[in-house]
Amino acid sequence: MSENFDALVLGGGIAGLSFALKFAPHGRVAVLTKRNRAEGSTNYAQGGIASVLAEDDSFESHVEDTLTAGAGLCRRDAVELCVRQGPARIRELVQLGARFSPGERGDEFDLGREGGHTRRRIVHAQDLTGREVERALLAACDDQGERIRFFEHHVAVDLILSDRRGGGHCVGAYVLDGRSGEVRTFLAPVTVLATGGSGKVYLYTTNPDVATGDGVAMAWRAGATVANMEFMQFHPTCLFHPQARNFLISEALRGEGGVLKLRSGATFMERYHPLRELAPRDIVARAIDAEMKRTGDDYVTLDMTHLPRAFLMERFPNIYATCREHGIDMAVQPIPVVPAAHYQSGGVDTDLAGRTDLPGLLAIGEVACTGLHGANRLASNSLLEGLVFAHEAAAAAREMLGASPAAVPDWDPGKAVDSDERVVVSHNWDEIRRLMWNYVGIVRTDKRLARARRRLELLRDEIRAYYWDHRLTADLVELRNIADVAALVVEGAARRGESRGLHYTLDHPQASPRAEETRLRRAR
Ligand code: FAD
Ligand code: SIN
């Protein structure tokens, strides 16, 4: 028995929900989420959405800043598309009910500044932008009634191809119902990957637990091309505290004049870039990494004590309160911070409408490589990308309707039995995340990459055997995915014989004269 829809959307973040809303007038949509429907990176986004809304700003300037951060690898048409559509997509969010922080002198928006931006152009809702956007989008989806159905705690396991020998087009997905343990078949002429990123491939990350790269792994196994996976962005400032898991200290703090310091109190960014704290993220993260290695300190600090308490509480209520919970009063003490894996700049390769090279499959949001980010994403460009590409993909999806549901067999569990050794899964999880942190982190070498590759080969063999012998659980599905994604990151990094943007290697410290994307595709 299958569940049949016109569009199957895997993921309920900014990309998946925006797509569902735009497509709903044209067909029935299923939105699947791994945990509860608000859980995903979108809900934790702090800084905001970049867009040209100020009188002293221009599309040309936002385009230029994006291209500069992208270090020669952005696709210019994707950049132009996103930048020019930005204002319209933001106003749609406002019409849906999203409430952003207003400007001081009656301006519609208070525009923040972040690294790599030469203007103030970040629309935000205090430091809880993602929560407000997710709230507004979910409410709007609920207003659509039966046209958008949510399936929470449903984990997509694999894409279904029309030709089971590996080929044809995508007709839906096998999905694990996390509550019953049953694997269900969802079919649709349009399948949309909106599964977000893969920060959980690394030991330390700002990302929530759902960010295990499922979309990239599923697409790659199905034979779609993935691109630029070596460009994992490390956010410079994640809170350093034993009890604070994954808590981001927004770049918007540096936009308000926050100063990075060593534990000794000395500043250091002036030695790395003329823009100091507001240099592009790759440069700031590498500078912190280098200073931590040089001094042997476990963290650096971000000093906000130049600002009045009342301003900090009003502008950054979430960060202020979380720091307080952990015994840090940011009005009088510098905040201890470390870099952590934050954003997957590559992903499933798409065109300007989110189409992948697997017919029937679209990819939008962080899972996709649209060409906007190139070798390094500019701050606050990813929520923007999610909105713009959802809009474009919904139009493309309308053209894909019409095919009748494919006849596909139900999931075959084979001779799989319940696992009596769940510890194997958690050990392998831990090992992969640790080796990625140690060998494929902010600074890489050929030798470390080769070491990571060898270990991953062994782990993936083990996981493959374990996978088919045991009944599926969400943990096992995610383990297989982080292993596949880790291997793609290593492969991308190993092929890039240069340093560029987020990929920095001591063995090839210069950028090559020609910038090329890394495309990886499994033979179908
Ligand atoms: P997500 O919002 O991550 O949603 C992914 C969805 O996919 C979830 O619903 C999840 O359950 C579902 N899913 C995943 N795998 C499966 C599966 N196998 N089956 C079914 N469902 C699945 N960007 C900015 O532009 N500005 C910011 O200020 C900003 N701040 C950030 C702060 C933090 C702490 C983090 C982590 C990221 C931030 N980013 C920011 C990045 C940005 O939030 C994300 O890139 C963006 O929200 C991704 O949206 P998405 O819709 O692609 O995916
Ligand atoms: C932040 O608030 O620092 C995150 C912004 C982003 O990831 O774009």
XYZ file of C-alpha atoms and ligand atoms in Angstrom:
585
model
C 0.000 0.000 0.000
C 1.370 3.407 -0.888
C 0.540 6.986 0.098
C 0.068 9.022 -3.097
C 0.515 12.782 -3.445
C 1.278 15.324 -6.153
C 4.412 16.494 -4.329
C 6.399 14.719 -1.659
C 8.433 17.228 0.346
C 11.143 15.797 2.558
C 11.795 18.456 5.192
C 9.862 21.163 7.013
C 12.366 24.037 7.267
C 12.267 27.321 5.363
C 12.793 25.580 2.003
C 10.283 22.731 2.394
C 7.515 24.854 3.900
C 7.937 27.690 1.399
C 7.732 25.172 -1.427
C 4.644 23.485 0.068
C 2.836 26.819 0.374
C 3.578 27.838 -3.204
C 2.712 24.443 -4.660
C -0.453 23.778 -2.614
C -2.850 25.603 -4.992
C -1.769 23.150 -7.728
C -1.798 19.792 -5.972
C -1.778 17.773 -2.754
C 1.425 17.977 -0.773
C 2.926 15.710 1.893
C 5.569 17.290 4.143
C 7.668 14.753 6.027
C 9.841 15.652 9.003
C 12.208 13.476 10.980
C 11.219 14.779 14.405
C 8.534 17.282 15.309
C 7.738 19.539 12.406
C 9.539 22.679 13.660
C 12.823 20.903 14.385
C 15.557 21.829 11.907
C 18.248 24.471 11.406
C 15.692 27.067 10.326
C 14.214 27.120 13.802
C 17.616 28.005 15.311
C 18.694 30.667 12.826
C 19.736 33.773 14.696
C 21.352 36.518 12.592
C 18.690 36.886 9.895
C 18.069 37.077 6.156
C 20.301 39.099 3.849
C 18.521 41.358 1.380
C 18.836 44.742 -0.266
C 16.297 46.908 1.559
C 18.212 50.006 2.588
C 18.320 53.127 0.434
C 22.116 53.239 0.496
C 22.372 49.601 -0.616
C 22.263 48.099 -4.115
C 21.840 44.718 -5.799
C 25.299 45.172 -7.293
C 26.834 45.496 -3.853
C 25.099 42.376 -2.469
C 26.106 40.457 -5.607
C 29.725 41.617 -5.247
C 29.903 40.680 -1.549
C 28.493 37.213 -2.318
C 30.971 36.670 -5.166
C 33.893 37.835 -3.024
C 33.019 35.444 -0.198
C 32.486 32.620 -2.733
C 36.157 32.884 -3.796
C 35.680 32.490 -7.536
C 33.292 29.548 -7.460
C 29.824 31.155 -7.316
C 27.563 30.716 -10.336
C 26.796 34.301 -11.191
C 23.267 33.608 -12.464
C 22.304 31.990 -9.135
C 23.724 34.956 -7.236
C 21.851 37.492 -9.367
C 18.621 35.508 -9.034
C 18.784 35.334 -5.245
C 19.866 38.891 -4.671
C 17.304 40.429 -7.017
C 14.387 38.327 -5.716
C 15.314 38.897 -2.065
C 13.108 41.924 -1.315
C 10.005 40.327 -2.882
C 10.451 37.070 -0.946
C 10.963 38.953 2.348
C 7.792 40.947 1.774
C 5.895 37.705 1.162
C 7.079 36.471 4.552
C 5.807 39.687 6.122
C 2.459 39.200 4.374
C 2.286 35.679 5.805
C 2.623 37.197 9.274
C 6.369 37.070 10.038
C 7.247 39.908 12.416
C 10.762 41.305 11.964
C 12.449 43.870 14.215
C 11.534 47.381 13.037
C 14.089 50.158 12.540
C 14.568 52.934 15.055
C 13.341 55.900 13.026
C 10.112 54.331 11.825
C 11.934 52.253 9.195
C 10.194 48.990 8.312
C 13.234 46.871 9.226
C 16.173 47.170 11.588
C 19.007 46.032 9.315
C 21.923 44.221 10.942
C 25.467 43.752 9.657
C 27.477 40.516 9.429
C 30.865 39.346 8.190
C 31.633 39.866 4.495
C 28.740 42.336 3.986
C 29.789 45.860 3.101
C 26.335 47.222 4.075
C 23.734 46.747 6.777
C 21.256 44.396 5.077
C 20.269 41.637 7.511
C 16.541 41.504 8.289
C 16.030 39.873 11.676
C 13.612 39.196 14.503
C 15.879 40.095 17.432
C 18.199 37.032 17.599
C 15.363 34.542 17.040
C 14.824 35.080 13.328
C 14.495 31.410 12.415
C 11.928 30.690 15.084
C 9.753 33.548 13.857
C 10.054 32.498 10.199
C 9.279 28.852 11.007
C 6.287 29.893 13.129
C 4.847 32.069 10.370
C 5.369 29.418 7.665
C 3.836 26.607 9.733
C 0.782 28.748 10.541
C 0.348 29.551 6.840
C 0.642 25.844 5.926
C -2.015 24.978 8.511
C -4.335 27.481 6.831
C -4.152 25.312 3.688
C -6.081 22.518 5.424
C -5.917 19.114 3.735
C -3.861 20.397 0.802
C -0.718 20.187 2.949
C -0.454 17.105 5.161
C 2.322 16.770 7.721
C 3.898 13.457 8.653
C 6.076 14.027 11.725
C 8.631 11.473 12.937
C 8.863 10.062 9.415
C 12.415 9.420 8.232
C 12.978 9.099 4.480
C 15.309 6.137 3.991
C 15.894 5.971 0.240
C 14.525 7.446 -2.956
C 12.529 5.115 -5.199
C 13.509 4.921 -8.854
C 11.131 3.916 -11.651
C 13.678 1.382 -12.842
C 14.711 -0.714 -9.862
C 17.988 -1.751 -11.489
C 19.044 1.833 -10.904
C 17.827 4.315 -13.449
C 14.742 5.982 -14.813
C 13.323 8.718 -12.641
C 12.513 9.364 -9.026
C 8.938 8.382 -8.093
C 8.981 8.835 -4.319
C 10.682 7.501 -1.212
C 10.667 4.666 1.279
C 10.026 6.181 4.678
C 10.521 4.824 8.181
C 7.653 5.666 10.501
C 9.742 6.333 13.586
C 6.889 5.517 15.944
C 5.674 2.184 14.525
C 8.984 1.064 13.003
C 7.167 0.291 9.723
C 8.714 1.321 6.377
C 6.033 2.995 4.242
C 5.975 3.840 0.540
C 5.288 7.474 -0.452
C 4.805 8.170 -4.169
C 4.572 11.422 -6.135
C 5.523 12.740 -9.587
C 7.587 15.388 -7.779
C 9.908 14.583 -4.880
C 11.536 17.563 -3.197
C 14.623 17.179 -1.055
C 14.531 19.927 1.584
C 16.373 17.962 4.229
C 18.855 20.651 5.305
C 22.541 20.203 6.023
C 25.031 17.813 7.517
C 26.745 19.458 10.492
C 26.337 16.250 12.501
C 29.028 14.666 10.357
C 31.401 16.615 12.641
C 31.945 16.198 16.370
C 31.358 19.866 17.147
C 28.579 21.644 15.321
C 26.013 24.398 15.684
C 23.453 22.194 13.936
C 20.505 20.376 15.507
C 20.475 16.561 15.621
C 18.395 16.208 12.435
C 21.248 17.613 10.303
C 22.740 14.283 9.212
C 22.994 14.931 5.481
C 20.203 12.486 4.606
C 19.222 14.293 1.422
C 22.723 14.344 -0.050
C 23.254 10.694 0.868
C 19.927 9.559 -0.629
C 20.402 11.578 -3.799
C 23.953 10.325 -4.295
C 22.911 6.685 -3.753
C 20.155 7.197 -6.340
C 22.691 8.456 -8.888
C 22.188 12.243 -8.735
C 25.260 14.481 -8.972
C 26.522 16.183 -5.827
C 28.878 19.139 -5.964
C 31.416 21.011 -3.816
C 30.998 18.875 -0.700
C 34.464 19.797 0.553
C 33.237 23.292 1.437
C 31.952 22.785 4.968
C 31.607 26.123 6.683
C 32.844 26.414 10.266
C 31.138 29.182 12.212
C 33.760 31.093 14.193
C 31.743 31.541 17.368
C 29.936 28.691 19.074
C 29.546 29.026 22.866
C 32.309 27.166 24.708
C 30.777 25.656 27.817
C 30.598 22.016 28.953
C 26.812 22.163 29.383
C 25.957 24.194 26.288
C 25.429 21.909 23.364
C 25.635 23.447 19.895
C 24.735 26.977 20.980
C 25.593 29.611 18.391
C 26.815 33.094 19.272
C 25.545 34.992 16.256
C 27.812 36.853 13.878
C 25.415 39.756 14.406
C 27.285 40.385 17.674
C 30.410 41.140 15.712
C 28.192 43.283 13.464
C 27.478 45.381 16.564
C 31.167 45.816 17.312
C 31.997 42.602 19.222
C 35.768 42.118 19.551
C 37.544 38.754 19.450
C 40.262 38.381 22.083
C 42.649 35.800 23.392
C 42.197 34.644 26.978
C 45.014 37.035 27.852
C 42.803 39.893 26.667
C 44.900 40.651 23.542
C 43.114 41.234 20.233
C 44.314 39.334 17.142
C 42.036 39.800 14.096
C 44.037 42.882 12.982
C 46.849 40.443 12.115
C 44.611 38.437 9.758
C 42.377 40.763 7.706
C 41.692 44.483 7.241
C 37.999 43.878 8.043
C 39.091 42.287 11.342
C 36.053 40.688 13.082
C 33.893 41.286 10.008
C 36.131 39.439 7.556
C 34.450 36.515 5.737
C 33.750 33.564 7.985
C 36.436 31.214 6.641
C 39.117 33.759 7.502
C 37.812 34.424 11.018
C 37.391 30.699 11.787
C 40.920 29.915 10.543
C 42.363 32.804 12.539
C 40.737 31.516 15.749
C 41.897 27.978 14.999
C 45.472 29.205 14.442
C 45.457 31.284 17.651
C 44.068 28.388 19.712
C 46.798 26.111 18.339
C 49.494 28.738 18.954
C 48.480 29.550 22.524
C 47.214 26.084 23.520
C 44.022 27.699 24.840
C 40.714 25.820 24.573
C 38.817 28.900 23.428
C 38.997 32.586 22.554
C 36.523 35.214 23.727
C 34.049 37.596 22.164
C 33.871 40.848 24.060
C 30.568 42.755 23.999
C 31.132 44.755 27.157
C 31.327 48.044 25.233
C 27.530 47.920 24.797
C 24.936 48.828 27.442
C 23.120 45.958 29.136
C 19.708 47.266 28.017
C 20.781 47.173 24.351
C 22.168 43.621 24.656
C 18.966 42.396 26.311
C 16.748 43.978 23.664
C 18.824 43.098 20.569
C 20.024 39.617 21.648
C 17.511 38.316 24.212
C 18.123 34.639 23.419
C 21.923 34.844 23.540
C 21.851 37.057 26.626
C 19.545 34.652 28.502
C 21.425 31.510 27.411
C 24.765 32.991 28.489
C 23.206 33.963 31.825
C 21.918 30.376 32.275
C 25.519 29.250 31.918
C 26.856 31.784 34.387
C 28.151 34.292 31.818
C 27.036 37.909 32.056
C 27.881 39.223 28.597
C 27.386 42.833 29.683
C 30.463 42.628 31.912
C 32.334 39.454 30.811
C 33.681 38.320 27.441
C 31.913 35.204 26.049
C 34.092 32.069 25.584
C 33.742 30.854 21.964
C 35.138 28.201 19.599
C 34.547 27.412 15.903
C 32.154 24.583 14.992
C 30.815 22.965 11.811
C 27.893 25.090 10.677
C 26.860 24.968 7.046
C 27.165 22.642 4.064
C 27.959 24.956 1.174
C 27.898 22.174 -1.438
C 25.133 19.636 -1.932
C 22.914 18.060 -4.550
C 23.687 19.824 -7.804
C 20.736 21.793 -9.200
C 19.826 24.272 -11.889
C 18.157 27.618 -11.234
C 14.795 25.942 -10.555
C 16.053 23.344 -8.098
C 16.035 20.547 -10.716
C 18.618 17.835 -10.131
C 19.929 15.588 -12.892
C 17.626 12.825 -11.638
C 14.241 13.446 -13.316
C 11.416 13.772 -10.774
C 13.774 15.020 -8.067
C 14.155 18.634 -6.942
C 16.510 19.874 -4.212
C 16.177 23.185 -2.350
C 17.637 24.828 0.735
C 20.839 23.733 2.422
C 20.758 20.258 0.836
C 21.221 21.810 -2.605
C 24.229 23.179 -4.419
C 22.666 25.939 -6.511
C 25.904 27.806 -7.114
C 24.973 30.728 -4.835
C 27.660 30.084 -2.230
C 30.617 28.902 -4.285
C 33.543 28.074 -2.010
C 32.184 29.954 1.012
C 28.685 31.089 1.942
C 28.161 34.731 2.818
C 26.424 35.153 6.187
C 22.616 35.132 6.133
C 22.455 34.169 2.458
C 21.094 30.688 3.158
C 17.645 31.570 4.472
C 17.427 33.816 1.415
C 18.424 30.938 -0.856
C 15.775 28.686 0.736
C 13.045 31.227 -0.017
C 14.116 32.025 -3.574
C 14.736 28.474 -4.752
C 11.497 27.203 -3.159
C 9.688 29.832 -5.215
C 11.438 28.788 -8.427
C 11.091 25.068 -7.733
C 7.344 25.348 -7.097
C 6.948 26.785 -10.596
C 9.097 23.989 -12.065
C 7.133 21.348 -10.139
C 3.871 22.406 -11.747
C 5.343 21.365 -15.094
C 6.147 17.920 -13.732
C 2.592 16.928 -12.792
C 0.484 14.477 -14.726
C 2.269 11.136 -14.494
C 0.152 8.439 -12.833
C 1.598 6.767 -9.726
C 4.261 4.191 -10.501
C 3.754 0.546 -9.486
C 6.520 -0.143 -6.997
C 6.967 -3.002 -4.572
C 6.710 -2.406 -0.830
C 9.924 -2.203 1.193
C 11.475 -5.637 1.553
C 13.047 -6.103 4.998
C 14.673 -9.366 3.804
C 15.981 -11.470 6.665
C 16.695 -8.468 8.890
C 16.415 -9.090 12.615
C 16.234 -6.715 15.570
C 19.656 -5.503 16.606
C 20.958 -6.787 19.915
C 24.048 -4.558 19.691
C 22.864 -0.971 19.416
C 26.194 0.107 20.847
C 27.814 -0.660 17.463
C 25.756 2.142 15.952
C 26.708 4.699 18.590
C 30.407 3.721 18.438
C 30.505 4.125 14.684
C 28.650 7.448 14.896
C 31.198 8.724 17.363
C 34.175 7.470 15.391
C 33.074 9.099 12.142
C 32.319 12.463 13.749
C 35.600 12.473 15.615
C 37.741 11.503 12.620
C 36.050 14.148 10.483
C 36.797 16.765 13.142
C 40.415 15.680 13.512
C 41.358 14.980 9.898
C 38.914 16.917 7.704
C 38.434 20.083 9.772
C 39.308 23.745 9.317
C 42.891 23.007 8.199
C 43.568 19.896 6.108
C 46.554 18.031 4.681
C 46.886 15.274 2.075
C 48.026 12.853 4.760
C 45.078 13.559 7.068
C 42.642 13.177 4.183
C 44.196 9.833 3.201
C 43.913 8.669 6.807
C 40.254 9.710 6.951
C 39.528 7.964 3.673
C 41.062 4.652 4.827
C 39.131 4.667 8.093
C 35.880 5.597 6.382
C 36.244 2.742 3.905
C 36.415 0.227 6.758
C 33.568 1.822 8.654
C 31.340 1.955 5.594
C 31.948 -1.761 4.876
C 30.962 -2.559 8.430
C 27.902 -0.310 8.298
C 26.767 -1.817 4.976
C 26.843 -5.327 6.431
C 25.120 -4.259 9.631
C 22.526 -2.259 7.686
C 21.088 -5.131 5.678
C 21.196 -7.633 8.549
C 19.217 -5.564 11.038
C 15.778 -4.026 11.148
C 15.879 -0.304 10.388
C 15.956 2.291 13.113
C 16.308 6.055 12.682
C 19.812 5.871 14.207
C 20.922 3.256 11.714
C 19.527 5.234 8.765
C 21.394 8.332 9.962
C 24.612 6.415 10.577
C 24.654 5.149 7.000
C 24.002 8.697 5.798
C 26.712 10.437 7.821
C 29.182 7.785 6.630
C 28.249 8.396 2.980
C 28.355 12.169 3.378
C 31.689 12.037 5.219
C 33.115 10.019 2.325
C 31.826 12.613 -0.168
C 33.427 15.456 1.810
C 36.744 13.586 1.886
C 36.529 12.741 -1.809
C 35.794 16.371 -2.722
C 38.623 17.594 -0.511
C 41.084 15.039 -1.884
C 40.307 16.045 -5.471
C 40.768 19.759 -4.827
C 44.507 20.238 -5.191
C 44.438 23.844 -3.942
C 43.199 26.023 -1.093
C 40.056 27.997 -1.850
C 37.392 29.500 0.389
C 36.436 27.015 3.088
C 38.847 24.333 1.901
C 42.304 25.077 3.238
C 45.167 22.597 3.008
C 48.747 23.064 4.186
C 50.005 21.018 1.229
C 48.529 23.330 -1.418
C 48.132 26.701 0.310
C 47.443 28.754 -2.853
C 44.340 28.879 -5.047
C 44.812 27.566 -8.602
C 44.402 30.106 -11.397
C 41.248 28.289 -12.579
C 38.303 27.805 -10.252
C 36.468 24.539 -10.832
C 33.580 22.843 -9.065
C 33.930 19.291 -7.768
C 31.168 17.084 -9.129
C 30.709 13.553 -7.800
C 28.313 11.016 -9.203
C 27.808 7.351 -8.521
C 27.387 5.155 -11.585
C 23.690 4.277 -11.970
P 16.239 22.805 7.772
O 15.618 24.011 8.310
O 17.452 22.294 8.438
O 15.139 21.668 7.780
C 15.461 20.345 7.427
C 14.211 19.516 7.517
O 14.444 18.260 6.902
C 13.745 19.210 8.934
O 12.346 19.329 8.963
C 14.144 17.751 9.123
O 13.324 17.043 10.016
C 13.948 17.238 7.721
N 14.677 16.015 7.393
C 16.013 15.800 7.379
N 16.289 14.537 7.000
C 15.084 13.944 6.774
C 14.695 12.642 6.386
N 15.586 11.669 6.144
N 13.375 12.373 6.268
C 12.444 13.333 6.518
N 12.754 14.587 6.883
C 14.068 14.884 7.010
N 21.274 31.047 7.836
C 20.945 32.322 7.547
O 20.749 32.661 6.384
N 20.805 33.224 8.558
C 20.987 32.920 9.868
O 20.830 33.749 10.728
C 21.361 31.582 10.182
N 21.590 31.210 11.469
C 21.835 29.892 11.751
C 21.966 29.508 13.074
C 22.132 28.170 13.386
C 22.293 27.757 14.827
C 22.180 27.212 12.360
C 22.359 25.761 12.680
C 22.079 27.601 11.030
C 21.900 28.935 10.714
N 21.777 29.353 9.396
C 21.457 30.661 9.114
C 21.697 28.380 8.316
C 20.206 28.161 7.993
O 19.473 28.195 9.193
C 19.971 26.843 7.296
O 20.835 26.724 6.208
C 18.536 26.784 6.766
O 17.630 27.032 7.815
C 18.277 25.438 6.143
O 16.906 25.374 5.832
P 16.355 24.079 5.141
O 14.909 24.315 4.915
O 17.199 23.727 3.989
O 16.586 22.909 6.225
C 24.684 33.857 12.653
O 23.714 34.394 13.188
O 25.862 34.086 12.921
C 24.423 32.840 11.600
C 24.229 33.506 10.341
C 24.375 32.535 9.219
O 24.718 31.372 9.420
O 24.169 32.966 8.087
